[in-house]
XYZ file of C-alpha atoms in Angstrom:
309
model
C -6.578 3.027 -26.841
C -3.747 4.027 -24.367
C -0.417 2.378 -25.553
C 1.643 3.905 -22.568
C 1.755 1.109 -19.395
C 2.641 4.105 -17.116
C -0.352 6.345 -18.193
C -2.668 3.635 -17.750
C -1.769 2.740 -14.262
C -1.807 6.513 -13.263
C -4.983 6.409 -14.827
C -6.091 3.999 -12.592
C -4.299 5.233 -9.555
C -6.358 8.377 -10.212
C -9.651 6.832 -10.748
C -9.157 5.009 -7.376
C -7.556 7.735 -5.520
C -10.597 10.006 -6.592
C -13.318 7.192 -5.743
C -11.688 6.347 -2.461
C -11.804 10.680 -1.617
C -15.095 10.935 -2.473
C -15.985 8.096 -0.089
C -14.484 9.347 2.522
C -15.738 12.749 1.958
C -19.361 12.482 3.442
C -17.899 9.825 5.921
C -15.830 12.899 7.539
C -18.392 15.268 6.738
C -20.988 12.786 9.255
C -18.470 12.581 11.637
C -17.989 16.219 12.031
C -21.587 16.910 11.948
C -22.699 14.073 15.061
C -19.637 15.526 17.059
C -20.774 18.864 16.503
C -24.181 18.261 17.233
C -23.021 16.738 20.757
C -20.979 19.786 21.401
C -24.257 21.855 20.400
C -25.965 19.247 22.825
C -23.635 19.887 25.845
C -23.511 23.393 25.263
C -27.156 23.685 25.124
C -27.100 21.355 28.628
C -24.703 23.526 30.093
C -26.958 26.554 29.376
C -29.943 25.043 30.871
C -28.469 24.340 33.683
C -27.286 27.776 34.365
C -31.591 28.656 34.060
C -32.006 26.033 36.242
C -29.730 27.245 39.178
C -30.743 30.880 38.509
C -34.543 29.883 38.935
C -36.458 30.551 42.142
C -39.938 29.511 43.301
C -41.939 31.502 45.843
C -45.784 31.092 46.412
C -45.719 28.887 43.680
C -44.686 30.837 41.037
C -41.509 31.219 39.069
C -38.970 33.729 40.372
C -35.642 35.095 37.748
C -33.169 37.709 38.668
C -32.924 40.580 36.209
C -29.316 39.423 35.126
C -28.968 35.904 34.632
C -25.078 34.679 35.073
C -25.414 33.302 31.715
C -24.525 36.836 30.129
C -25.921 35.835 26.672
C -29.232 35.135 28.026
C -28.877 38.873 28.748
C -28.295 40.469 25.282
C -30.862 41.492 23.286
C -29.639 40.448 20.134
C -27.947 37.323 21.500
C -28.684 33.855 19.448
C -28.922 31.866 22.761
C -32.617 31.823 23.555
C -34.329 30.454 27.025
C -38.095 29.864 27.585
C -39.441 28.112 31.202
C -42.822 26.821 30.690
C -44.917 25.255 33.415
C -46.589 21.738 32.805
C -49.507 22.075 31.103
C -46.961 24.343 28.132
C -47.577 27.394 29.553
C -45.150 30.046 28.768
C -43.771 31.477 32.333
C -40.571 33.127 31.641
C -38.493 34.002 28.186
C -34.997 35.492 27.605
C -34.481 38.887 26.432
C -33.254 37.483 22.641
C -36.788 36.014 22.240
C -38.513 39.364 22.489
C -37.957 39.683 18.677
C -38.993 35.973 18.137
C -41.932 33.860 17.520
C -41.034 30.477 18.413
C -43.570 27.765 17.897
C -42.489 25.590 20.426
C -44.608 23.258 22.911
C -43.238 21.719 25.396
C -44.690 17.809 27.001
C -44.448 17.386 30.062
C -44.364 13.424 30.285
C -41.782 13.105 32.322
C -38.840 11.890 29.594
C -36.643 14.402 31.641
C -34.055 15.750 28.759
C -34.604 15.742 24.947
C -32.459 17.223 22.567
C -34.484 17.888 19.031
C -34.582 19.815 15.818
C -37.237 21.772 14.984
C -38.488 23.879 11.968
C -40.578 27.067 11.603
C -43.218 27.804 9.376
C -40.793 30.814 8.071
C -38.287 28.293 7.195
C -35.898 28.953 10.098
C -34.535 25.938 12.101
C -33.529 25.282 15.898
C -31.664 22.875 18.042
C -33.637 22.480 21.189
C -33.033 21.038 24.544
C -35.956 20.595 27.157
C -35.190 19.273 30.510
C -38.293 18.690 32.649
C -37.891 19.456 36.176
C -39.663 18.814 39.519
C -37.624 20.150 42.134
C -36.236 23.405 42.335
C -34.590 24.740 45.213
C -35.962 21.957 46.810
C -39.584 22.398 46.600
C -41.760 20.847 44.279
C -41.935 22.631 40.656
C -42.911 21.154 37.071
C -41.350 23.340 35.030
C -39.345 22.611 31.105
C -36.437 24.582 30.965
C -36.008 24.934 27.228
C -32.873 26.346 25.609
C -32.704 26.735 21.502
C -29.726 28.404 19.149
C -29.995 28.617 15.667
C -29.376 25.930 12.837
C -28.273 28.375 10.294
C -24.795 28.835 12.596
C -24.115 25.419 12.432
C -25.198 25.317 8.603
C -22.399 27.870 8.319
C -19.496 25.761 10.276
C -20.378 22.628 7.860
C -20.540 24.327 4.952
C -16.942 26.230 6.052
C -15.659 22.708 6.476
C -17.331 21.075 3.573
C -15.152 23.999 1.645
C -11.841 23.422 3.480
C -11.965 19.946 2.699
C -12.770 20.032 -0.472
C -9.797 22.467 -0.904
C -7.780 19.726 1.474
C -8.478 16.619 -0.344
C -7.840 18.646 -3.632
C -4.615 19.482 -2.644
C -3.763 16.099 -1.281
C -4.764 14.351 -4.532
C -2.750 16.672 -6.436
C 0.014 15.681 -4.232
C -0.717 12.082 -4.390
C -0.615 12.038 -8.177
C 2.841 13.740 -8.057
C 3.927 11.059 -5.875
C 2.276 8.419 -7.690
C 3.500 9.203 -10.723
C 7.084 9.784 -9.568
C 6.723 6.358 -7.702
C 5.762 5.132 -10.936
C 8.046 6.054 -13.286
C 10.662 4.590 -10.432
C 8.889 1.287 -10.681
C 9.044 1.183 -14.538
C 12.547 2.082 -14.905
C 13.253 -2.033 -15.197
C 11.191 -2.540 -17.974
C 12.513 0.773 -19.898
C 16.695 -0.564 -19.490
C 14.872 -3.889 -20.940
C 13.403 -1.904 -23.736
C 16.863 -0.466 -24.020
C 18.817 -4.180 -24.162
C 16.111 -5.405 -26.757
C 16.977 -2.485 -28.680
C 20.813 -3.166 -28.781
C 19.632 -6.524 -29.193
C 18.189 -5.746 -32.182
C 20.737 -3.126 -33.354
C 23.336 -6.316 -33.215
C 25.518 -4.517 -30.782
C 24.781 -7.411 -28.188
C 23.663 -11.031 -28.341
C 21.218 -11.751 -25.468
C 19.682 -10.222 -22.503
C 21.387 -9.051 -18.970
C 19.742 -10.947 -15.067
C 20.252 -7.605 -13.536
C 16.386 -7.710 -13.732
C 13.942 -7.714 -11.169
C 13.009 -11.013 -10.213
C 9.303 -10.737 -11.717
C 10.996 -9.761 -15.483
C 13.904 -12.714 -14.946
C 11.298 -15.219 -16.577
C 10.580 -12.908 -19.630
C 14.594 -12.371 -20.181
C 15.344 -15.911 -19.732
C 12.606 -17.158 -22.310
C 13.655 -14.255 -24.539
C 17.436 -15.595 -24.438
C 16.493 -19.121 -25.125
C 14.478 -17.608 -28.312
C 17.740 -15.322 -29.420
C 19.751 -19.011 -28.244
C 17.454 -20.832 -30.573
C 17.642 -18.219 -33.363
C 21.183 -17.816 -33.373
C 21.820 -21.662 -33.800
C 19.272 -21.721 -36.602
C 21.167 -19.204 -38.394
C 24.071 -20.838 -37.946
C 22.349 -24.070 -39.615
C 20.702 -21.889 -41.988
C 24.505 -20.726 -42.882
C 26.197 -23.608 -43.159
C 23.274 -24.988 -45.338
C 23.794 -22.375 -47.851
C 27.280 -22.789 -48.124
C 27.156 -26.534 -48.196
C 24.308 -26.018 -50.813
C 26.713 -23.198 -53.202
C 29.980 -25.193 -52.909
C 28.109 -28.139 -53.475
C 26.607 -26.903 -56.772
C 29.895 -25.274 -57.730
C 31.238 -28.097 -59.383
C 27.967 -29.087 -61.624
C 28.160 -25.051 -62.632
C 31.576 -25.872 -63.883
C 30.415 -29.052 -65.829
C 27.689 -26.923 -67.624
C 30.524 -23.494 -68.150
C 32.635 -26.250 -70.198
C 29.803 -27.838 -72.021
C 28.604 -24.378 -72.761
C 32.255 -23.324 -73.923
C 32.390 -27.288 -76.362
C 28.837 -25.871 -77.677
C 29.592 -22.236 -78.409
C 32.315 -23.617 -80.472
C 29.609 -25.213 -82.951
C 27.970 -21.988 -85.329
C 24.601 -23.568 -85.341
C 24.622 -23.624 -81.538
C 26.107 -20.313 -80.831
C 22.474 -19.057 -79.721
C 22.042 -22.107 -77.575
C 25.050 -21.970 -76.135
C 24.798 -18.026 -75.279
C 21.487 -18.871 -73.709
C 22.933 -21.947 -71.256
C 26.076 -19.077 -70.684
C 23.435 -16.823 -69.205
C 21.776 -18.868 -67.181
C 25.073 -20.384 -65.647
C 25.871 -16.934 -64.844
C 22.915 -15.671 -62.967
C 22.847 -19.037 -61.376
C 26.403 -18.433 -60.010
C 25.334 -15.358 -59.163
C 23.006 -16.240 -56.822
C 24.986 -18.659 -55.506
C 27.615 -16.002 -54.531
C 25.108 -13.623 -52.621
C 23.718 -16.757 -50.627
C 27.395 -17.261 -49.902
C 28.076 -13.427 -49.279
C 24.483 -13.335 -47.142
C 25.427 -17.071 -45.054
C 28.797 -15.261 -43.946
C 27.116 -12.217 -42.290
C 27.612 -13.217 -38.747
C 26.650 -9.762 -37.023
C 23.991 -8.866 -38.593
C 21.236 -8.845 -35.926
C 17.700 -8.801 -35.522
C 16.118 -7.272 -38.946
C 13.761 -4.025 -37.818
C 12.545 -2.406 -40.694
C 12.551 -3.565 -44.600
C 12.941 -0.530 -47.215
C 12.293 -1.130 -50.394
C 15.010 -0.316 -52.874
C-alpha cells in the first residue's frame, strides 16, 4: 500500500496522462492518414488530368506524344504509373514505369466519372488508384478511363515515419508532463507538509495550537484540531487540579495515621504492626507526591512515544 499522498496522485496523474496519450494516438494517426490520402487523391487528380490534356484522338483512335509534360510519366523507373483504356477495358495506352509491371487492373465503364480506390495484387503489392471516365476529348466524342496508380508501400513508409516521431513526441511530452506534474505537485502539498510541521511542534510542546495561515480547504481540519488541543488542555487542567485537590486533601488523614503509627510503635508487642502501617503511609505519600509532581507539569505536551524503563 502507498503511504505517500504525493506518490499516489502522480500515480494517478500518470495513469491518466498515459491513457489520455494513447487515445489520442490513433486519433492523430487517422487524421494524418485521411488527409494524406486526399493529398494522394488530388495528386493522383492532378496527374490525370495532365493525361487527359496530353491525349489526342484521330480516326478514332487514341493519339500520345512521346514526352508527356508530366515528366514522371516519362521515367522508366518512376512510381507514377498511367494506363488509358477504352470502354469495353481495353488496354490502349500505358506509361513507360508500367513496362516492368503487371497490374491487374479493370477498369468499368458505367459512367460514375471519378473513383478513387485501393487495390491489392496477387504478389501482395498495393495501389491507390484513380479512374476518371471520359467522353469528350478535344471535343470529339471518346470513352476512354484515364487511370493513374502510385504505390501504397510509399505511403506505408510516411505513416510508419510518423507513427515513430510521435511516439518519440508524446514520449517526450509525458516525460515533461510528469516533471511538471510532479513539481506542480509538490507546490500544492507544501500546505499540508508546514501543517505536518505545526502538529509536530504541537506535539513537541513548543506551541499550543494550530496557525489560519492555511488554505481555506485545511482551515476546517485546523480549527477542529484546535478545539480538540482547546478541549484537551482544559481537561488537563481539571485533571490537575483534581489531583492536587485529591493529595492535599488526603494529606491530613496521612498525618492522622503517621501519629497513630508513632502512639503504636511505642507499644513492643505492636512494633511489627506499627512498622507495617509506617510503610504503607510512606508509599502512600509517595504516590501522592508524584501525582502532585506529575499535576504541576504544565508544558509537557502531547505524549509521542512510551519507552519502557
Amino acid at each position: 500500500m502507498i503511504r505517500s499522498l504525493r506518490v499516489r496522485l502522480m500515480l494517478a496523474a500518470a495513469m491518466l496522462a498515459v491513457i489520455f496519450m494513447l487515445a489520442t494516438l490513433p486519433a492523430l494517426q487517422g487524421a494524418y492518414s485521411l488527409a494524406l490520402e486526399g493529398a494522394i487523391e488530388q495528386r493522383l487528380a492532378s496527374d490525370v488530368t495532365t493525361l487527359i490534356s496530353a491525349a489526342r484522338v484521330e480516326d478514332g483512335h487514341l493519339m500520345m506524344p512521346l514526352m508527356l509534360p508530366g515528366e514522371q510519366f516519362n521515367l522508366p523507373d518512376s512510381r507514377l504509373l498511367g494506363y488509358i483504356y477504352d470502354r469495353n477495358g481495353q488496354l490502349v495506352w500505358r506509361s513507360r514505369a508500367t513496362e516492368d509491371e503487371n497490374i491487374n487492373y479493370h477498369p468499368r465503364y458505367d459512367g460514375t466519372g471519378n473513383e478513387f480506390a485501393k487495390i491489392k495484387e496477387p504478389n501482395g503489392e498495393e495501389f491507390f488508384v484513380y479512374d476518371v471516365e471520359i467522353k469528350l476529348l478535344g471535343g470529339r466524342n471518346a470513352a476512354f478511363s484515364i487511370v493513374a496508380l502510385q504505390p501504397v508501400r510509399e505511403y506505408q513508409v510516411i505513416i510508419a515515419g510518423l507513427r515513430e516521431k510521435l511516439y518519440l513526441g508524446f514520449g517526450a511530452a509525458l516525460l515533461v508532463l510528469l516533471i511538471l506534474l510532479w513539481a506542480g505537485l509538490t507546490w500544492g502539498l507544501r500546505a499540508l507538509k508546514g501543517l505536518s510541521q505545526e502538529l509536530d511542534q504541537v506535539e513537541a510542546g513548543s506551541r499550543e495550537s494550530l496557525s489560519e495561515e492555511h488554505p481555506r480547504e485545511l482551515l476546517r481540519l485546523t480549527g477542529s484540531l484546535n478545539r480538540l488541543l482547546l478541549s484537551e488542555r482544559e481537561q488537563r487542567i481539571r485533571y490537575r487540579d483534581s489531583l492536587g485537590d485529591l493529595a492535599h486533601s488526603l494529606k491530613t488523614p496521612l498525618a492522622v495515621l503517621q501519629g497513630v503509627s508513632e502512639t503504636i510503635a511505642k507499644r513492643p508487642e505492636d512494633l511489627e504492626q506499627a512498622r507495617i502501617l509506617q510503610s504503607q503511609i510512606e508509599r502512600m505519600s509517595q504516590q501522592i507526591d508524584y501525582q502532585l509532581q506529575r499535576a504541576s507539569l504544565r508544558k509537557s505536551g502531547l505524549v509521542r512515544h512510551h519507552v519502557s524503563l
